[in-house]
Amino acid sequence: MKLDKNSLIPILCVATGRCCIHNLVILSPFDIFRMGKFLEKTAKQLFEEKIITYRINQTSFWMEPMIYSNEEEVCPFLEAKQIEGKDKFLCKIYEARPIVCRIYPLKYDKEENSFLRFFPAEDRCKECIDFDNFQSTENFLNSGSVPSLLEDYKKFDDLLKLILNQKFDLNGIKNNKEKQKKFFEIQKILYETYPNNEENFSEYPFEKVKLEILAKIY
Ligand code: SF4
Ligand code: SF4
């Protein structure tokens, strides 16, 4: 079900933390940047210290960075707290939490640039579906500052499309180890280069990274 900004959704998070267990938290470069800034670590450190890892998407050959979870698949940023005598499970990096966490239990449809109710997510945690508490999709997204962060996400997505459409056809990558190596190399620039050092903890220098990547391709 596609949601417009006035669509009412019955969501009220009661901090069970269930969405932070057995879930892959896939990250964009901007998510990594914000997380690094919050934790005062460079992107490279986040990977080296195994706070973040990659998986390789076997269809698109994209390296997909994600939060590294333990064997029980619990997000390392989840923390239990007693609030007013009740067990609550909170996010240690709440201000810098990735976009997929902000929109949960909705799902973003990149192609349509719209949001959907994500029924498997709703099923996982029935406590956050509250039919006495409807709110508009716009309010819900605004409360997580999603609209402005989505602008970053779109820039990133456009760059991925540009890289794939211009130079790296999938068959070429699948059948050629050298091309695979180069493809992974340029992706590492995107995810690991910034910030290099503490002085760079300001705005994510997207245009600079983009130019660096395009120069590597051509
Ligand atoms: S599963 Fe739902 S209620 Fe539980 S923490 Fe996540 S959003 Fe909140
Ligand atoms: S980053 Fe925070 S909100 Fe996202 S899965 Fe981890 S603990 Fe949950």
GROMACS .gro file of N, CA, C and O in nm, residues 26 38 59 72-73 91 98 110 129 135 171 181 184 192 199:
model
   60
   26ILE      N    1   2.118  -0.192   0.669
   26ILE     CA    2   2.200  -0.154   0.553
   26ILE      C    3   2.222  -0.003   0.556
   26ILE      O    4   2.130   0.073   0.587
   38PHE      N    5   2.907   1.102   1.508
   38PHE     CA    6   2.849   1.086   1.641
   38PHE      C    7   2.945   1.010   1.734
   38PHE      O    8   2.961   1.044   1.850
   59THR      N    9   2.357  -1.026  -0.680
   59THR     CA   10   2.291  -0.992  -0.806
   59THR      C   11   2.351  -0.866  -0.865
   59THR      O   12   2.381  -0.858  -0.983
   72GLU      N   13   2.414  -1.349   1.800
   72GLU     CA   14   2.268  -1.352   1.826
   72GLU      C   15   2.195  -1.251   1.737
   72GLU      O   16   2.074  -1.236   1.747
   73GLU      N   17   2.273  -1.183   1.652
   73GLU     CA   18   2.217  -1.084   1.559
   73GLU      C   19   2.144  -0.971   1.632
   73GLU      O   20   2.034  -0.931   1.594
   91CYS      N   21   1.819   0.303   2.155
   91CYS     CA   22   1.930   0.308   2.060
   91CYS      C   23   2.038   0.403   2.113
   91CYS      O   24   2.010   0.519   2.140
   98PRO      N   25   2.062   0.520   1.146
   98PRO     CA   26   2.049   0.517   1.001
   98PRO      C   27   1.904   0.538   0.953
   98PRO      O   28   1.810   0.521   1.031
  110LYS      N   29   1.237   0.298  -0.363
  110LYS     CA   30   1.325   0.391  -0.434
  110LYS      C   31   1.270   0.428  -0.571
  110LYS      O   32   1.273   0.543  -0.611
  129ILE      N   33   0.224  -0.130   1.656
  129ILE     CA   34   0.105  -0.103   1.577
  129ILE      C   35  -0.008  -0.077   1.677
  129ILE      O   36  -0.047  -0.165   1.752
  135GLN      N   37  -0.133   0.841   1.321
  135GLN     CA   38  -0.070   0.970   1.289
  135GLN      C   39  -0.046   0.973   1.138
  135GLN      O   40  -0.044   0.868   1.072
  171ASN      N   41   2.716  -0.812  -1.665
  171ASN     CA   42   2.786  -0.928  -1.720
  171ASN      C   43   2.936  -0.908  -1.714
  171ASN      O   44   3.011  -1.000  -1.680
  181LYS      N   45   3.737  -0.624  -0.924
  181LYS     CA   46   3.829  -0.560  -0.831
  181LYS      C   47   3.813  -0.407  -0.837
  181LYS      O   48   3.804  -0.339  -0.737
  184PHE      N   49   3.484  -0.291  -0.680
  184PHE     CA   50   3.491  -0.288  -0.534
  184PHE      C   51   3.578  -0.172  -0.485
  184PHE      O   52   3.547  -0.109  -0.384
  192GLU      N   53   3.437   0.446   0.255
  192GLU     CA   54   3.542   0.450   0.358
  192GLU      C   55   3.627   0.575   0.360
  192GLU      O   56   3.703   0.596   0.452
  199GLU      N   57   3.934   1.689   1.153
  199GLU     CA   58   3.899   1.820   1.095
  199GLU      C   59   3.790   1.808   0.990
  199GLU      O   60   3.725   1.904   0.954
   0.00000   0.00000   0.00000
